[in-house]
Coordinates of C-alpha atoms in Angstrom, one line a residue:
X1 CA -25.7 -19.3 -3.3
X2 CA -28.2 -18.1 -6.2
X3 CA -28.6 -15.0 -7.6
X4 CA -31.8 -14.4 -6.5
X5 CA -31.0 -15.2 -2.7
X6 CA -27.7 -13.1 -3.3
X7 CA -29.6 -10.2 -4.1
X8 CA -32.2 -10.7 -1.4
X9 CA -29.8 -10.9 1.3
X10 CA -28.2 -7.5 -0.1
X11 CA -31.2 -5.0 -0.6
X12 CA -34.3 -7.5 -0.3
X13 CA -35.4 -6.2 -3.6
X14 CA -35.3 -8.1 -7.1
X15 CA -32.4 -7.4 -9.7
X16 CA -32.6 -4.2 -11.6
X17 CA -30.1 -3.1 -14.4
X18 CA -29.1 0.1 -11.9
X19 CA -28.3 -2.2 -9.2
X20 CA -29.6 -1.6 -5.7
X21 CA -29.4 0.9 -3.4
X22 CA -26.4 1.4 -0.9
X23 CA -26.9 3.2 2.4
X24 CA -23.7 5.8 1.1
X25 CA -23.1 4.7 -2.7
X26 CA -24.7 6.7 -5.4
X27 CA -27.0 4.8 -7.9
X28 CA -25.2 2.9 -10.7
X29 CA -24.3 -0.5 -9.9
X30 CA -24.9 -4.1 -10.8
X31 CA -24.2 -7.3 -7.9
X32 CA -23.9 -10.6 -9.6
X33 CA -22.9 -13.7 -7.9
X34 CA -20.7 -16.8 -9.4
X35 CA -19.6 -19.8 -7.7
X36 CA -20.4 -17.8 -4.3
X37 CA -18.5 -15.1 -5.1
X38 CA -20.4 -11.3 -5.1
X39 CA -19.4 -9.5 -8.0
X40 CA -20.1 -5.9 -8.0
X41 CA -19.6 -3.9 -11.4
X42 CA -19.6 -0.6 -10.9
X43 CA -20.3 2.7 -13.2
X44 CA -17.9 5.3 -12.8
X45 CA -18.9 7.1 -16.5
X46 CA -20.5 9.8 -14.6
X47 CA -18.0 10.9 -11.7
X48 CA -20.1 13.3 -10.4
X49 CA -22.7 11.0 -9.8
X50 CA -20.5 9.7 -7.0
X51 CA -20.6 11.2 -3.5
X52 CA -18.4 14.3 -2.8
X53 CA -15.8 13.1 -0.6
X54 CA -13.3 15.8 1.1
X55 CA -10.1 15.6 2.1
X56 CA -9.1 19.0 3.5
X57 CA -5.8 20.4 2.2
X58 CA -4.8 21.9 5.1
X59 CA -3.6 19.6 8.0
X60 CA -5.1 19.3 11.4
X61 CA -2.2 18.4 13.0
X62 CA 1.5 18.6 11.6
X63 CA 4.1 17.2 13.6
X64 CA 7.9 18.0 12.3
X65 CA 10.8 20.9 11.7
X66 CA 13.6 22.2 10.5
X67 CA 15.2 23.9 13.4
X68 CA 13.4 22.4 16.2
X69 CA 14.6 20.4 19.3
X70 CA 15.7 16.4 17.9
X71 CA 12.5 15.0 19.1
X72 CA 10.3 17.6 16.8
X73 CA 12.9 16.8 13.9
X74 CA 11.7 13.3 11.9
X75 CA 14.1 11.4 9.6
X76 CA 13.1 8.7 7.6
X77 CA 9.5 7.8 8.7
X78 CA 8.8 4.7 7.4
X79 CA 4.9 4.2 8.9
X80 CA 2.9 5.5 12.0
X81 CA -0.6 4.4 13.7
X82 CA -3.1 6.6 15.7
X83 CA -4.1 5.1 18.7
X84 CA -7.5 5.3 20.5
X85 CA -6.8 7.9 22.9
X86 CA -5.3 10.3 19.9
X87 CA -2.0 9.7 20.5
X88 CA 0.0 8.8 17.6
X89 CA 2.8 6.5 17.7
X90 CA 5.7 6.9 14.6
X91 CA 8.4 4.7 13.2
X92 CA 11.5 7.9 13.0
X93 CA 14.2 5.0 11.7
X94 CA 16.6 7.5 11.3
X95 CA 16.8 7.7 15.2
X96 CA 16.1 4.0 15.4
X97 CA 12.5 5.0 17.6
X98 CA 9.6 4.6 18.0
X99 CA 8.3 7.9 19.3
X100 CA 5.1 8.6 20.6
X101 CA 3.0 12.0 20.2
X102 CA 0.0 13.4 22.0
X103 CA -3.2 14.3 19.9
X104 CA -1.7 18.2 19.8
X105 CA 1.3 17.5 18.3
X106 CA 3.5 17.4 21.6
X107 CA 6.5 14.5 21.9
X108 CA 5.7 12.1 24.9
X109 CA 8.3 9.9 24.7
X110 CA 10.8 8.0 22.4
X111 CA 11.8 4.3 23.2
X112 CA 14.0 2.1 21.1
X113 CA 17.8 2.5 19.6
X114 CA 19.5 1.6 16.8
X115 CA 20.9 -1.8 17.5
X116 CA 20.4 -5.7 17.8
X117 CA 19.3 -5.9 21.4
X118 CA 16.1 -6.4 23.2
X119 CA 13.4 -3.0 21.8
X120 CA 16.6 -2.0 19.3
X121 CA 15.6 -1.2 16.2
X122 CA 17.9 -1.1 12.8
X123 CA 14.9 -0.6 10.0
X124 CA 11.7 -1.4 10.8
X125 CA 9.2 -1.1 8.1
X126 CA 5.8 -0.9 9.3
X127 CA 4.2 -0.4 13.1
X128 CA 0.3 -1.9 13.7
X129 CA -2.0 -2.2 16.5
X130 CA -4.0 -5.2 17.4
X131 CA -6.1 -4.4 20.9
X132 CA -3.3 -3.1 23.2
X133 CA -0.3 -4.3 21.8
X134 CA 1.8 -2.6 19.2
X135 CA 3.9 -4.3 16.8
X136 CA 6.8 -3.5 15.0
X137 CA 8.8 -5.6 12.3
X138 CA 11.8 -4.8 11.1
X139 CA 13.2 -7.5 8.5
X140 CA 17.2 -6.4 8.7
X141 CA 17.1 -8.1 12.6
X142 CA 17.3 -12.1 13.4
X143 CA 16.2 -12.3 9.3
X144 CA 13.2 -10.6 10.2
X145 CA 11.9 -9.7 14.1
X146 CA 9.1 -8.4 15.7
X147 CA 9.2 -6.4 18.4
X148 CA 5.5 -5.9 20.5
X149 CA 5.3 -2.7 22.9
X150 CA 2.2 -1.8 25.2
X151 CA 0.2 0.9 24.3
X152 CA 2.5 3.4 26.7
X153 CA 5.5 1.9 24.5
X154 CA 6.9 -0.8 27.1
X155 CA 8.7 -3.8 25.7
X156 CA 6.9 -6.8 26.0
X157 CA 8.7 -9.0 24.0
X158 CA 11.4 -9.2 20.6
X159 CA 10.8 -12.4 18.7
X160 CA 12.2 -13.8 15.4
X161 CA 9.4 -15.0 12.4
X162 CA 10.4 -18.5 11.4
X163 CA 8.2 -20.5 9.3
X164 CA 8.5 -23.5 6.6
X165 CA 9.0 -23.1 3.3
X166 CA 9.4 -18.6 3.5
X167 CA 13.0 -18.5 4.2
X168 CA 12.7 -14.3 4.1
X169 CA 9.6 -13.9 6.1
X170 CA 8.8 -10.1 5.0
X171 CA 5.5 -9.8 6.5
X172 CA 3.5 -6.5 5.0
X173 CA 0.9 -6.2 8.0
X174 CA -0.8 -8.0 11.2
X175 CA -3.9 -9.2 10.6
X176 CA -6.7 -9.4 12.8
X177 CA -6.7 -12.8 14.2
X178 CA -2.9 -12.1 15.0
X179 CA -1.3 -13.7 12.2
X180 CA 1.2 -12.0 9.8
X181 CA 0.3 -11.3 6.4
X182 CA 2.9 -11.8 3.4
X183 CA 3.5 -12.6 0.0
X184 CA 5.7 -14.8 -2.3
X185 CA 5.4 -15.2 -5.8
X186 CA 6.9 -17.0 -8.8
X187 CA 8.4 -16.1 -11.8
X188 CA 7.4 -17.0 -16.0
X189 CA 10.8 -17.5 -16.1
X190 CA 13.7 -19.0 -13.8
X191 CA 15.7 -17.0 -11.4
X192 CA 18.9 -16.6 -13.2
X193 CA 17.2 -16.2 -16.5
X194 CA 17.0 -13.1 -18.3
X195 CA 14.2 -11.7 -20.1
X196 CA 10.7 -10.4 -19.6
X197 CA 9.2 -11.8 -16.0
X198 CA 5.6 -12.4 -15.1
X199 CA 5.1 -13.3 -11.7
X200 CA 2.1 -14.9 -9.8
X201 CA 0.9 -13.2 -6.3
X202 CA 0.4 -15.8 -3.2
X203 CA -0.8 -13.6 0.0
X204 CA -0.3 -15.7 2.5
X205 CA -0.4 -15.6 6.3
X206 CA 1.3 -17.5 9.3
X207 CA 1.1 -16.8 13.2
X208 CA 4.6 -15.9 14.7
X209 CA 6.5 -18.7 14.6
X210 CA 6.8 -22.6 13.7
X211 CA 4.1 -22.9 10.9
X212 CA 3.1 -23.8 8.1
X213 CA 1.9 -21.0 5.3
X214 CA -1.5 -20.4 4.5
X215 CA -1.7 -19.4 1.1
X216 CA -4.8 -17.2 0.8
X217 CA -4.5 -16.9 -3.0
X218 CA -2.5 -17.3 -6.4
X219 CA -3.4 -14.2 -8.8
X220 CA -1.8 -12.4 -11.2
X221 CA 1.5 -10.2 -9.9
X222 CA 4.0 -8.1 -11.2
X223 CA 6.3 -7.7 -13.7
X224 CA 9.9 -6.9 -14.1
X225 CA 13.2 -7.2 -16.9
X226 CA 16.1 -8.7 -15.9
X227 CA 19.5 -8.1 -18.0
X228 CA 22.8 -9.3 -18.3
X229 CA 25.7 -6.5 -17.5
X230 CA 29.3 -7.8 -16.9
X231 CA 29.1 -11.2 -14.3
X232 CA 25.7 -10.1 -12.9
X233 CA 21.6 -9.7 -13.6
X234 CA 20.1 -6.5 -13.6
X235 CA 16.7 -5.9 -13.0
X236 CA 14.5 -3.1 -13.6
X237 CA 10.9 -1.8 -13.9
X238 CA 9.0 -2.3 -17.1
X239 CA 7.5 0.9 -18.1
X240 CA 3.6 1.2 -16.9
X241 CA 4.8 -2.3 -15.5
X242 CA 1.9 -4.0 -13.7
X243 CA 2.7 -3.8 -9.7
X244 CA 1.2 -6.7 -7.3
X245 CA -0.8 -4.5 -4.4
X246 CA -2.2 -6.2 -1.3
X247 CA -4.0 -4.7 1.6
X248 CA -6.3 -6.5 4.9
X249 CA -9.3 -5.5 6.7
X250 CA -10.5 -7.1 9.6
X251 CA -12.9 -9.5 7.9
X252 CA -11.0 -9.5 3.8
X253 CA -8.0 -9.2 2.1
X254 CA -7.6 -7.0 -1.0
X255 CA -5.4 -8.0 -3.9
X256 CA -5.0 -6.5 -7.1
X257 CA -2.4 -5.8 -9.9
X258 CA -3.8 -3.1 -12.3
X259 CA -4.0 -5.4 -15.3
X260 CA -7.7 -5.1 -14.5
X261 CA -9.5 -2.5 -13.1
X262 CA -11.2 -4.6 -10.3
X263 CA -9.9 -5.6 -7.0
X264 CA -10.2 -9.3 -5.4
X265 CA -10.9 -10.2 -1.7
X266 CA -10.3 -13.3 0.2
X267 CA -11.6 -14.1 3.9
X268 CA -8.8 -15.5 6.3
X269 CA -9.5 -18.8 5.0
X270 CA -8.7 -18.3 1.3
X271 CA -12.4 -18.3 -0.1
X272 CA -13.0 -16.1 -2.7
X273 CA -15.7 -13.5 -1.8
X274 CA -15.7 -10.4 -3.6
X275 CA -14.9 -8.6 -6.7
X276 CA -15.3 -4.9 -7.1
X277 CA -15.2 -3.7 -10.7
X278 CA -14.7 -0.3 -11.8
X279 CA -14.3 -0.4 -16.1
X280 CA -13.5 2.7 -17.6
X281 CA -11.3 3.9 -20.3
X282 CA -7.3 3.6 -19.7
X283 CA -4.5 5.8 -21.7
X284 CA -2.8 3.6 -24.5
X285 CA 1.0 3.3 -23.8
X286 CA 2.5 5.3 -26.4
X287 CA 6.1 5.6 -27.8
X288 CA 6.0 9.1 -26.9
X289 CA 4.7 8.1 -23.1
X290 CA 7.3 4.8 -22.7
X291 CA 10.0 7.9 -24.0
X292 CA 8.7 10.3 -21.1
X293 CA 8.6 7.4 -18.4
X294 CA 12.3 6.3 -19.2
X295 CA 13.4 10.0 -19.0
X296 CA 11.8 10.2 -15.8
X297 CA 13.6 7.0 -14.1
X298 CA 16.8 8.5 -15.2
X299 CA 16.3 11.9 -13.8
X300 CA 16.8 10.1 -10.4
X301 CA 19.6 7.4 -11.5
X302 CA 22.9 8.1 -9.5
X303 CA 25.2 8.7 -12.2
X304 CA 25.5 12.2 -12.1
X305 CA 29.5 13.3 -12.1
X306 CA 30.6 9.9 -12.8
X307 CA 33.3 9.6 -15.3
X308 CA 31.4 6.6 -16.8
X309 CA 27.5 8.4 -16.8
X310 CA 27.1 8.8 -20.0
X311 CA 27.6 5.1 -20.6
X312 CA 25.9 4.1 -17.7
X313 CA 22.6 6.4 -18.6
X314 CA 22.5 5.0 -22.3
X315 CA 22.7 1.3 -20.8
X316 CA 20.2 2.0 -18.4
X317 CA 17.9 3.5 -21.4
X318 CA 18.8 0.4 -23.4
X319 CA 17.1 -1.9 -20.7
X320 CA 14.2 0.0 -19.7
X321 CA 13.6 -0.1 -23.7
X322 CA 13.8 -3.8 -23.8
X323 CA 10.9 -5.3 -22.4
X324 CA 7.3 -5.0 -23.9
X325 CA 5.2 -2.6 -22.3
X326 CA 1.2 -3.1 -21.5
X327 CA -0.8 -1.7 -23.9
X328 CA -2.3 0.6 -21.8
X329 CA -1.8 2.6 -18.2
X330 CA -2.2 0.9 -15.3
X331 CA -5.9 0.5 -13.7
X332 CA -4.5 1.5 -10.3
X333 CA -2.1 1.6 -7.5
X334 CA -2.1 0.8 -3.7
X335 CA -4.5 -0.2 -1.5
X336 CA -5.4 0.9 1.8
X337 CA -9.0 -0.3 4.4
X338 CA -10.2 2.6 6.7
X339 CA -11.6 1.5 10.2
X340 CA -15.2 1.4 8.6
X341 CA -14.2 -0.8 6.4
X342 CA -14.2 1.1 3.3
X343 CA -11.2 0.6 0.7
X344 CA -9.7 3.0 -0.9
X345 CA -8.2 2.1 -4.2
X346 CA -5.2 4.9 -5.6
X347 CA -5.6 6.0 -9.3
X348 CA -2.8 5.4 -11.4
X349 CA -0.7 8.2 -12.2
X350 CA 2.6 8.2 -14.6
X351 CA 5.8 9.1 -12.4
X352 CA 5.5 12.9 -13.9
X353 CA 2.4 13.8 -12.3
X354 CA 2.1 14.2 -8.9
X355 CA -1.6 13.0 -9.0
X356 CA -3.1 11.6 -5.5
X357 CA -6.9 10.3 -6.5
X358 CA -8.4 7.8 -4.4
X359 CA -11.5 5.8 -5.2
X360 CA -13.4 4.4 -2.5
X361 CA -15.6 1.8 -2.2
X362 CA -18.1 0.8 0.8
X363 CA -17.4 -2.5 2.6
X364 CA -19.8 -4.2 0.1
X365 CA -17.7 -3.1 -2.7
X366 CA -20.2 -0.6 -3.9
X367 CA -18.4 2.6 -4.7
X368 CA -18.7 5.4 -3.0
X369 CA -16.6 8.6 -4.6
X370 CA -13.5 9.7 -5.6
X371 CA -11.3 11.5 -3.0
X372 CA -8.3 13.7 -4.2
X373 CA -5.5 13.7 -0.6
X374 CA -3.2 16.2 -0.6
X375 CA -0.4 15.8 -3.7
X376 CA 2.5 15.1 -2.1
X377 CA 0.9 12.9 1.4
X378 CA 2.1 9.4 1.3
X379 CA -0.5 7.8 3.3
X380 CA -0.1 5.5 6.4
X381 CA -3.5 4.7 7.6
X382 CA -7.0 6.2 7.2
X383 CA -9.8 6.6 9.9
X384 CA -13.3 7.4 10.3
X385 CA -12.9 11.1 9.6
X386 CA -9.0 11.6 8.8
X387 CA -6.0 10.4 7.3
X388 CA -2.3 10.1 8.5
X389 CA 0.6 10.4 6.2
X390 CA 4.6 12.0 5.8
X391 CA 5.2 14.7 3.9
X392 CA 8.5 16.3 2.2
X393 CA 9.6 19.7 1.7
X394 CA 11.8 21.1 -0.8
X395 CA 14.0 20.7 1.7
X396 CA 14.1 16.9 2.5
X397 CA 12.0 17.6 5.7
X398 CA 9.8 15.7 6.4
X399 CA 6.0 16.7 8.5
X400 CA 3.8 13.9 9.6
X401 CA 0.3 15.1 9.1
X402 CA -3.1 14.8 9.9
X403 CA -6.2 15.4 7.3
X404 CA -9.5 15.4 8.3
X405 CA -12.0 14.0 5.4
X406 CA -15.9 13.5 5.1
X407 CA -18.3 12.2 3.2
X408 CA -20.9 14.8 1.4

């Protein structure tokens, strides 16, 4: 495809420097195209000339307590969906359930158990909907199973993901065709070697059972340090480390590492469709920063009260030491596709700061605003007008809530 007929399908106008205007994005953007591929380079200098997006603080809904009946008490909620009708449906592993909520809050009904058998559960890490079927995996059953319930939570059926050459199937999400989507990678270096490791991302995606991979892309990955300690490897972080992030709509699928601040999307097939650029000015790693990061790591180590922690804490510096570190912060973190299709790209923050910014870009990569969720929400999904996430208290308890957000 050419330029010209590129830009003619997007805004029917001809190219301008400013770019073209978006029915929500704010003015401030140039589309390219290469090789078929629609690059969009956005200008983020001026972030108030992005659209006021707002997340309200307060929740909607909060679902969750300290001293309530055991179906009100949550334990280790790994992921929960919303479902049409408002219900919302929520993975409480540490009852082995899935437990279903009405839109006020209220507890329904809880199915599953911890166990091997038939709707058991022993750690299942992510629930999805595709039409009226829920899905569950959990990859510590049958080397990784997936369970489908009805929308009510009936069992339909428990089945085991096999496929050639991914002996650890560890899907991440269902697409929308039905197929799973997961990734592999490979490392700069061999698997018992030691050192500094690059690795390559591959999404790929297979239906349930008996096939082949699709690989949907090799790109850039993350990064980790492996060590020798006694008989055994070690492996730890590198400090501002690069991290490998994937996410799907229903039409792309979103892959990025923070080495760059842009994010890639495939189609189902693999084709290369769209890159959404966002350049601005990253933090330089500093000593004093790589000093503060490795303090943080170890205020969580659990080597308090052993007779060996001092030991074990100065090793643990030693390694996190070793490896180079990028030259600067990370361009961003996870990535998540609301039901309109917008994605929403997590700013970077250093393990000290309890930072939540999102960036959000419309379904033609064009972006949008910046949102700022609530600090401490570790988000599960994101609709047209709100957002779902767990929350923890001082306390360890944890609140599923509900945000409502909107676009000024």
């Amino acid at each position: 495809m050419t330029m010209g007929r590129t830009l003619a399908w997007f805004c029917a106008t001809a190219f301008l420097a400013a770019g073209c205007e978006s029915a929500d994005a704010p003015p401030g953007f140039e589309v390219v195209d290469s090789a078929g591929v629609r690059i969009v380079i956005n200008d983020r200098s001026d972030p108030d000339a992005g659209g006021r997006i707002v997340v309200e603080q307060e929740p909607t809904l909060s679902i969750g307590t300290l001293d309530g009946s055991e179906e009100e008490q949550l334990f280790r909620v790994t992921d929960a969906t919303r479902l049409p009708d408002g219900r919302i449906a929520v993975l409480n592993v540490g009852s082995g359930e899935v437990r279903f909520y009405g839109a006020d809050g209220r507890h329904l009904r809880s199915v599953g158990a911890p166990g091997d058998g038939p709707g058991e559960f022993r750690n299942p890490f992510w629930i999805a909907r595709r039409a009226d079927t829920l899905v569950i995996f959990d990859p510590f059953q049958d080397n990784g199973r997936a369970t489908t319930l009805d929308l009510n939570g009936d069992l339909i059926a428990t089945y085991r993901l096999s496929t050639e050459a991914h002996r650890f199937p560890n899907p991440s999400t269902l697409l929308a065709d039905g197929t799973f989507l997961d990734a592999m990678g490979e490392g700069s270096i061999g698997d018992t070697e030691t050192g500094h490791v690059r690795f390559t991302h591959i999404p790929v995606r297979y239906p349930r059972t008996g096939s082949a991979i699709d690989t949907i892309a090799v790109v850039p990955g993350s990064e980790l340090y492996r060590a020798a300690e006694a008989t055994f490897v070690v492996q730890t972080p590198v400090p501002f480390g690069r991290e490998a992030f994937t996410t799907a709509g229903p039409v792309l699928i979103y892959t990025g590492n923070g080495e760059e601040a842009a994010v890639e999307a495939f189609d189902l097939s693999g084709s290369h469709r769209l890159s959404i650029r966002f350049p601005e000015e990253r933090d330089a790693v500093t000593p004093e920063l790589v000093a503060r990061w490795i303090d943080a790591q170890l205020a969580d180590a659990p080597f308090a009260g052993r007779p060996d922690e001092a030991e074990r804490v100065q090793q643990a510096r030693e390694r996190y030491a070793a490896p180079p570190v990028p030259a600067t912060m990370p361009a961003h973190g996870e990535l998540l596709v609301d039901e309109d299709q917008r994605l929403w790209v997590r700013r970077y923050a250093p393990p000290w700061e309890p930072g939540n910014e999102w960036m959000v870009f419309d379904a033609d990569g064009v972006w949008i605003g910046d949102a700022a969720m609530p600090p401490e929400l570790r988000v599960f999904e994101i609709g047209r007008d709100w957002v779902l996430g767990v929350v923890q208290d001082e306390l360890s308890v944890e609140y599923l809530r509900m945000h409502r957000w909107s676009i000024h």
